[in-house]
Coordinates of N, CA and C in Angstrom, one line a residue:
X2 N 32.5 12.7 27.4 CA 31.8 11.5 27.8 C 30.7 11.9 28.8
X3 N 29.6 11.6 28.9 CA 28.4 11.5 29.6 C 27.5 10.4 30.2
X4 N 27.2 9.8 31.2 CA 26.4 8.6 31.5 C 25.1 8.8 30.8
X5 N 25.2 7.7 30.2 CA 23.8 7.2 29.3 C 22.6 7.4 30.6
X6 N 22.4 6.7 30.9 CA 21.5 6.1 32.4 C 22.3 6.9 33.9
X7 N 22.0 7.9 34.5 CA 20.8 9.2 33.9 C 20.7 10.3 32.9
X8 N 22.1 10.7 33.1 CA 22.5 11.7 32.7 C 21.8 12.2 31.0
X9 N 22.8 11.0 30.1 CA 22.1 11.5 28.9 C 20.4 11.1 28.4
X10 N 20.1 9.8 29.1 CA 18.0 9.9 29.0 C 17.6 10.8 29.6
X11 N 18.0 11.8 30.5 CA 17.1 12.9 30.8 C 17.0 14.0 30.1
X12 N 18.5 14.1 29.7 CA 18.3 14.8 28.1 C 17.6 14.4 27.0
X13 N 18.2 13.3 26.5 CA 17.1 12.9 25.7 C 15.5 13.0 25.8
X14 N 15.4 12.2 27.1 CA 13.9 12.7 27.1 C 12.9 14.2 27.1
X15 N 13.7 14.9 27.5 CA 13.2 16.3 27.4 C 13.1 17.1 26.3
X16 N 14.1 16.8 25.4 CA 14.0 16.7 24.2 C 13.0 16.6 23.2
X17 N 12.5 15.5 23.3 CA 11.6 14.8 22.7 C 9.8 15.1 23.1
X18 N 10.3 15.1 24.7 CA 8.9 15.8 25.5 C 8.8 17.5 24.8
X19 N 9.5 18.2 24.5 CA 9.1 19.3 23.7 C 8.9 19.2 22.8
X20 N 9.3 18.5 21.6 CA 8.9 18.2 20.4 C 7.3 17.9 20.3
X21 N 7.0 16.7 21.3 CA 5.8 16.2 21.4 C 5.1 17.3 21.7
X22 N 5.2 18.0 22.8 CA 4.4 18.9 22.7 C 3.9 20.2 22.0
X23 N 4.7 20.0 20.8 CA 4.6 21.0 19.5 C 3.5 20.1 18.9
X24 N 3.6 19.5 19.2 CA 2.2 17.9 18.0 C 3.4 17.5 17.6
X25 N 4.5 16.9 17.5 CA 5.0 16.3 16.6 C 5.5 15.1 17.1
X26 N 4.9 13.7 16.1 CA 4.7 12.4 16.6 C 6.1 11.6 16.8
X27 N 6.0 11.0 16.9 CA 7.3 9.9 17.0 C 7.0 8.4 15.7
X28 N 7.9 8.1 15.1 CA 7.8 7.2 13.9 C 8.2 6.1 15.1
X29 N 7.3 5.0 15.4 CA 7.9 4.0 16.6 C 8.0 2.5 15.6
X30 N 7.9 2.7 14.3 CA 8.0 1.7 13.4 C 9.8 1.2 13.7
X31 N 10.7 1.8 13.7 CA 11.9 1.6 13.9 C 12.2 0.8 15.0
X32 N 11.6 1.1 16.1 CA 11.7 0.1 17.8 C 11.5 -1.3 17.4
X33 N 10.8 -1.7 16.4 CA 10.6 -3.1 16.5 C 11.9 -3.8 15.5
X34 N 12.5 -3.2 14.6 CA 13.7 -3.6 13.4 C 14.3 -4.5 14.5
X35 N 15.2 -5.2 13.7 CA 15.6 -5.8 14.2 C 17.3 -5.6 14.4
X36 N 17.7 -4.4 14.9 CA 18.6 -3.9 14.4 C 18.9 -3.5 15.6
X37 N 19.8 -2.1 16.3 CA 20.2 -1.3 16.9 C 19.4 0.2 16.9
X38 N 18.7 0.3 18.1 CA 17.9 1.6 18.3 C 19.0 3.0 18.8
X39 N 19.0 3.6 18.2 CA 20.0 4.9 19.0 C 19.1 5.8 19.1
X40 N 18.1 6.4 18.0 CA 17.3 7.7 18.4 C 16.1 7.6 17.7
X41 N 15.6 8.5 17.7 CA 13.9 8.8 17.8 C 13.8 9.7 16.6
X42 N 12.6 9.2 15.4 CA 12.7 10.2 14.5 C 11.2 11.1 14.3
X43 N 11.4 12.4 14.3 CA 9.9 12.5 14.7 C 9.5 13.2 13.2
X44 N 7.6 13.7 13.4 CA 7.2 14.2 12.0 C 6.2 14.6 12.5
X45 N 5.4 15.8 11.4 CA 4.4 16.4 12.0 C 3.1 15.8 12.0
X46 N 2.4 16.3 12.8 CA 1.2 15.9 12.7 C 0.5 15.6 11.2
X47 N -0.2 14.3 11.1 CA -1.2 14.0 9.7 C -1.6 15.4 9.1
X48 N -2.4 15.7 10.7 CA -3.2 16.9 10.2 C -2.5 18.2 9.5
X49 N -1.9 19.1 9.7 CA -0.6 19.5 9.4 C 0.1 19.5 8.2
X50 N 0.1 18.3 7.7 CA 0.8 17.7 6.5 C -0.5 18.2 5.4
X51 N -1.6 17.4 6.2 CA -2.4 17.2 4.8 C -3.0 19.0 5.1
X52 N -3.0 19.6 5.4 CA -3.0 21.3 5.3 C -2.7 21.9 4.5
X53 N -1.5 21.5 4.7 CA -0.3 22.4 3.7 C -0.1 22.0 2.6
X54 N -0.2 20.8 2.6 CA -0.3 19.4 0.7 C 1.3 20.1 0.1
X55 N 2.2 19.8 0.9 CA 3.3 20.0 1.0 C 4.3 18.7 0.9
X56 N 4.6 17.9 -0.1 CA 5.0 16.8 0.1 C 6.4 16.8 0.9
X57 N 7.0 17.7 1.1 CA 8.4 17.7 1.5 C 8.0 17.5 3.0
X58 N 6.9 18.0 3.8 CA 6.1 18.1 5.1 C 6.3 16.6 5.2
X59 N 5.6 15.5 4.4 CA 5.7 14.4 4.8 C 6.8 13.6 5.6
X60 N 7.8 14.3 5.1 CA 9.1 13.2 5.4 C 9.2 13.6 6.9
X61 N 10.4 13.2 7.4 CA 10.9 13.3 9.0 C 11.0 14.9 8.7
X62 N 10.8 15.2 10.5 CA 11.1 16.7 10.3 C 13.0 16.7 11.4
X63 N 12.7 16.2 12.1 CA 13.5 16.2 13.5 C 14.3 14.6 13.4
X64 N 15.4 14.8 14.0 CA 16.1 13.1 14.8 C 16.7 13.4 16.2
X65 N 16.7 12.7 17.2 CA 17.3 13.5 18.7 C 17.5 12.1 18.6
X66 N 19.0 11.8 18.7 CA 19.9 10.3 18.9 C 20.8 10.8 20.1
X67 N 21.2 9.8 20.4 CA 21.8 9.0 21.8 C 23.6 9.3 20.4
X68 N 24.7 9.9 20.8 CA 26.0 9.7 19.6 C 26.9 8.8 20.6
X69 N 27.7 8.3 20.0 CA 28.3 7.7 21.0 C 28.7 6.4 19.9
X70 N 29.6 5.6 20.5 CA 30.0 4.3 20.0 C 28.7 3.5 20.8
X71 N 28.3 2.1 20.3 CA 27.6 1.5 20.7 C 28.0 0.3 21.5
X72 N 29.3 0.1 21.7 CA 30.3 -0.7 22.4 C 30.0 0.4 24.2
X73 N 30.2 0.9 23.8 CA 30.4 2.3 24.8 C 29.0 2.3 25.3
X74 N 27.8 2.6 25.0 CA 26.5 2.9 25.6 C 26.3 1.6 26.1
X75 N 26.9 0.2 25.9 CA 26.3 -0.6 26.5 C 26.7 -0.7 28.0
X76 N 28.2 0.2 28.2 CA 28.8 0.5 29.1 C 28.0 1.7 30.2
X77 N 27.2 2.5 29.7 CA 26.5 3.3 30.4 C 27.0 4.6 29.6
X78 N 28.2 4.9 28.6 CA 28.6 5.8 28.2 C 28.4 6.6 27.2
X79 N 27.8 7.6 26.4 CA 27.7 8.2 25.0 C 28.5 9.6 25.2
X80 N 28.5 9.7 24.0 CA 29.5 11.0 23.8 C 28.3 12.2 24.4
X81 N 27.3 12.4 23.9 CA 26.3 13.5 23.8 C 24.8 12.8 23.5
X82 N 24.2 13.9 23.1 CA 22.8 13.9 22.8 C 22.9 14.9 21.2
X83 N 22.6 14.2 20.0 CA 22.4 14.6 18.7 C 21.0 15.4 18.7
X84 N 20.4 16.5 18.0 CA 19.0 16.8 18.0 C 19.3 17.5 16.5
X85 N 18.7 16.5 15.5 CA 19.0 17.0 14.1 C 17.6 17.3 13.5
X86 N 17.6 19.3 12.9 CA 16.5 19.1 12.1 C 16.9 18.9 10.4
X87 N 15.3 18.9 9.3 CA 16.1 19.0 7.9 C 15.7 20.1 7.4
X88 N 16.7 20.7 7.1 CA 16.4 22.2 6.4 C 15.5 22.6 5.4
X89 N 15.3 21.6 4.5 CA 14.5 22.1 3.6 C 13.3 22.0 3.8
X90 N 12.8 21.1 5.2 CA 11.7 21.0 5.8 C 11.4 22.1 6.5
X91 N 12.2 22.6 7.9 CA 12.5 24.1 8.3 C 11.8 24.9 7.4
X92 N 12.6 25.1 6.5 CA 12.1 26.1 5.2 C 10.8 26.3 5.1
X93 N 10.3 24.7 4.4 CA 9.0 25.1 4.1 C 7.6 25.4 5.2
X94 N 8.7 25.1 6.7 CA 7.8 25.3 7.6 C 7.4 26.6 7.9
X95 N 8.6 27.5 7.4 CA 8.7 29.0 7.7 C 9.7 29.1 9.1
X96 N 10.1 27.5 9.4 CA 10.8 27.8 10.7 C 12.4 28.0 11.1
X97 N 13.0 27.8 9.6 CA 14.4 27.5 9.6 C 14.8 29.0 10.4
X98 N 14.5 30.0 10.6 CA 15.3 31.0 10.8 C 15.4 30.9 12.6
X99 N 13.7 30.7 13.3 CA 13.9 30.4 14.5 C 14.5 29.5 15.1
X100 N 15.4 28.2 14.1 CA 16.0 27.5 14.6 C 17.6 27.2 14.5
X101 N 17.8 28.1 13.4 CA 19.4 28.1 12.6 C 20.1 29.1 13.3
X102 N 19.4 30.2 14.1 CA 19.8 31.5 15.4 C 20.4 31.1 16.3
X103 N 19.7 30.1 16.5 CA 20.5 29.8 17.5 C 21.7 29.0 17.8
X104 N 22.6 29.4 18.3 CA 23.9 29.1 17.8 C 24.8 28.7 18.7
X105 N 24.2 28.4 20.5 CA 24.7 27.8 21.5 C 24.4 26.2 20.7
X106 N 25.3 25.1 21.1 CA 25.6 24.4 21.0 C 25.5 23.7 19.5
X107 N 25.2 24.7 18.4 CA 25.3 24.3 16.9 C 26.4 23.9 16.1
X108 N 25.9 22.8 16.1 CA 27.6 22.1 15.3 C 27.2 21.7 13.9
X109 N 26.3 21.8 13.6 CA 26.1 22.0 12.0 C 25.3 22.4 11.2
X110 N 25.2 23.2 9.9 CA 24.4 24.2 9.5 C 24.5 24.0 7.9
X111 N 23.6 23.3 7.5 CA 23.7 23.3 5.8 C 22.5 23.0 5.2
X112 N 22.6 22.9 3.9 CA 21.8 22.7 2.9 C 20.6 21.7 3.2
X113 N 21.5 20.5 4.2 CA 20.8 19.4 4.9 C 20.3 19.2 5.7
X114 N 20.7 19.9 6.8 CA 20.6 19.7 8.5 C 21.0 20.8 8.7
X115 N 20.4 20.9 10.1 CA 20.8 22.1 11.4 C 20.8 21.2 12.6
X116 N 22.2 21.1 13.0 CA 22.2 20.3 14.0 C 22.8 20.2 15.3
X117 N 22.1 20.2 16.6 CA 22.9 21.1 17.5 C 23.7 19.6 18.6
X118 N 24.5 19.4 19.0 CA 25.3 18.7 20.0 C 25.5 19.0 21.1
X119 N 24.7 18.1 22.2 CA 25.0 18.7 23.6 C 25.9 17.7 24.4
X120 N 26.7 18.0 24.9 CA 27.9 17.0 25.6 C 27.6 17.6 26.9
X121 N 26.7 17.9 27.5 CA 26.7 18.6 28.9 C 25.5 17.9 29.6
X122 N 25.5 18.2 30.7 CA 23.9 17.5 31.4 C 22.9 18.3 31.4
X123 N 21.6 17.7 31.2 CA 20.5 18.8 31.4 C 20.4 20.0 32.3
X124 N 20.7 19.5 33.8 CA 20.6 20.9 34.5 C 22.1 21.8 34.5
X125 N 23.1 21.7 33.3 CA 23.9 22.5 33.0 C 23.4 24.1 32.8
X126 N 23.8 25.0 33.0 CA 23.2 26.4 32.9 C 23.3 26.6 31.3
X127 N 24.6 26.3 30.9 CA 24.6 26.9 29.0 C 22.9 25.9 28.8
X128 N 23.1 25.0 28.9 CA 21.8 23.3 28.2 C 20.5 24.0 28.7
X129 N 20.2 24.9 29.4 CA 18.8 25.4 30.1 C 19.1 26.8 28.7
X130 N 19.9 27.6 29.0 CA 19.9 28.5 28.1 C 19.6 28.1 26.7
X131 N 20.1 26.9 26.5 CA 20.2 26.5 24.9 C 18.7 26.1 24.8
X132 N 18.3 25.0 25.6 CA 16.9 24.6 25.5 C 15.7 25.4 25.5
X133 N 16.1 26.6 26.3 CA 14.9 27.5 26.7 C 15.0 28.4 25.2
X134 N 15.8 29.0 24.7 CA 15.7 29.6 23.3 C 15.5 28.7 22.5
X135 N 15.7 27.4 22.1 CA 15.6 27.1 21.2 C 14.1 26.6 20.9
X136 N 13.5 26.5 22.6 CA 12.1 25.5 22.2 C 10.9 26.7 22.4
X137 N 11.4 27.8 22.9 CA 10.5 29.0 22.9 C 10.2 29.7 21.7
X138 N 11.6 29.1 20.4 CA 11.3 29.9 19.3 C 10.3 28.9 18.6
X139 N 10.9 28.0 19.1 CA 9.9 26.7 18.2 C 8.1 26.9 18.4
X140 N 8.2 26.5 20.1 CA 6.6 27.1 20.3 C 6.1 28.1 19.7
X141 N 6.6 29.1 19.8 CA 6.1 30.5 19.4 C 5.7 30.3 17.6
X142 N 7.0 29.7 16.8 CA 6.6 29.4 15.6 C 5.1 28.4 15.4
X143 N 5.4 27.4 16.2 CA 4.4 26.3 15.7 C 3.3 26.8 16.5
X144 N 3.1 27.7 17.3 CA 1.4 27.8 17.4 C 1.0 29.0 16.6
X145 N 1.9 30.0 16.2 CA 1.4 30.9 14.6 C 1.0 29.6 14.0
X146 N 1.7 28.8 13.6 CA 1.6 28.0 12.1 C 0.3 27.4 12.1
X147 N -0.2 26.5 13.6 CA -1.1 26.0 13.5 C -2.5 26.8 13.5
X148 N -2.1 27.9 14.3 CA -3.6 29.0 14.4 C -4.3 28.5 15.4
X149 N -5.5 28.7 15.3 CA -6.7 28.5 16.3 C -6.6 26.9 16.5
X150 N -6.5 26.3 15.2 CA -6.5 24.4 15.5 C -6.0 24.1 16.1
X151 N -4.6 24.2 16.5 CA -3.5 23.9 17.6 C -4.4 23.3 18.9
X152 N -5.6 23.5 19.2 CA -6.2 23.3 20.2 C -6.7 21.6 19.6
X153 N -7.3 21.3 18.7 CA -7.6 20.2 18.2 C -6.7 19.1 18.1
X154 N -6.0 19.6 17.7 CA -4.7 19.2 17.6 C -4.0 17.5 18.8
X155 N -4.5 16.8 18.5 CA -3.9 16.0 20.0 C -2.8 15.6 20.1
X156 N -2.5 16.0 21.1 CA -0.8 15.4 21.6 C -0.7 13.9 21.4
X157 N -0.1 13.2 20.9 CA 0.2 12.0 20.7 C 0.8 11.5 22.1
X158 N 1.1 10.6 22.7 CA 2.0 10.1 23.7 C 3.0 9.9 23.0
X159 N 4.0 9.5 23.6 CA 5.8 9.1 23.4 C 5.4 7.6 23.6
X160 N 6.0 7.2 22.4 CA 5.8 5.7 22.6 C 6.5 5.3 24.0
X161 N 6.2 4.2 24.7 CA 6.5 3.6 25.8 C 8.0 2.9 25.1
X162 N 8.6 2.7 24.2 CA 9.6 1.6 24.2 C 10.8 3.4 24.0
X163 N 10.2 4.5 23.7 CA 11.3 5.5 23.8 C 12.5 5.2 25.0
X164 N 11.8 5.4 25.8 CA 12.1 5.2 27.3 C 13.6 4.3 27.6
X165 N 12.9 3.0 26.5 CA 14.4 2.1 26.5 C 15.8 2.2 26.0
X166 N 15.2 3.3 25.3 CA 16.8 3.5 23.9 C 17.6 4.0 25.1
X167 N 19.0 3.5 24.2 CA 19.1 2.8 23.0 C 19.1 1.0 23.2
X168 N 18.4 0.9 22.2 CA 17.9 -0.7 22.3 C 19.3 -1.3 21.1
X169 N 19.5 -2.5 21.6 CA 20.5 -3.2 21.1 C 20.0 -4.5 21.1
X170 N 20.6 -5.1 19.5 CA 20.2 -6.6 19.2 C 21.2 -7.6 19.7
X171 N 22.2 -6.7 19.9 CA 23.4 -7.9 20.3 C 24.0 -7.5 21.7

């Protein structure tokens, strides 16, 4: 168990704050459903997609959820922080292998996903270890991938309602 509020949104958000900083947007279509918010699903940049004319690029690349019961987070409580990529996206990214290595906090590994679980606090020592390999392989990949453009490239912001998850209808 972990406190939602601070504990696990600071993970979460740092999370996410890397991702963005690779270019990769946030889908904020989901914030408004009228449903239960638990996580954030991200995808690459337009530009990127239409590059590569890669239809599998289109879809979600990343999910970084809030796990927990939803009875429970309303309580302040979640189990962890979920950060799920999809493999056959990886793949075509060229990136599966800088991301499937790493093997601190990996709790699943298939056909489908690579997906790592963190039940610890951000300024935990393993959670710095884990984060620092895992987003240095990433950068290192995504600015090869992008090349010289990576500069054009604009950082999107983090939608402002991120902030709030997990958002609840009832």
């Amino acid at each position: 168990m972990m406190l939602l509020d601070p504990m696990g949104k600071v993970l979460f958000m740092e999370i996410c704050k890397r991702l963005r900083d690779n270019k990769w947007t946030v889908d904020d279509h989901q914030f408004y459903k009228d449903e239960d918010v638990t996580e954030a699903i991200f995808a690459l940049p337009d530009y990127l997609v239409e590059r590569e004319d890669d239809p599998e690029l289109e879809k979600n690349m990343a999910v970084v959820k809030y796990a927990g019961d939803s009875k429970k987070m309303k309580e302040n409580q979640i189990d962890g922080v979920l950060l799920k990529f999809y493999t056959k996206r990886l793949k075509a990214l060229g990136l599966y292998e800088a991301i499937a290595n790493i093997e601190l906090f990996q709790h699943k590994n298939n056909s489908t996903t690579v997906e790592f679980f963190v039940d610890e606090v951000f300024a935990n020592e393993e959670v710095q270890k884990w984060f620092e390999a895992l987003f240095s392989n990433l950068d290192q990949q995504m600015t090869d991938i992008y090349g010289d453009e990576i500069r054009e490239i604009p950082i999107v912001l983090l939608p402002k309602k991120l902030h709030d998850l997990p958002l609840h209808t009832s």
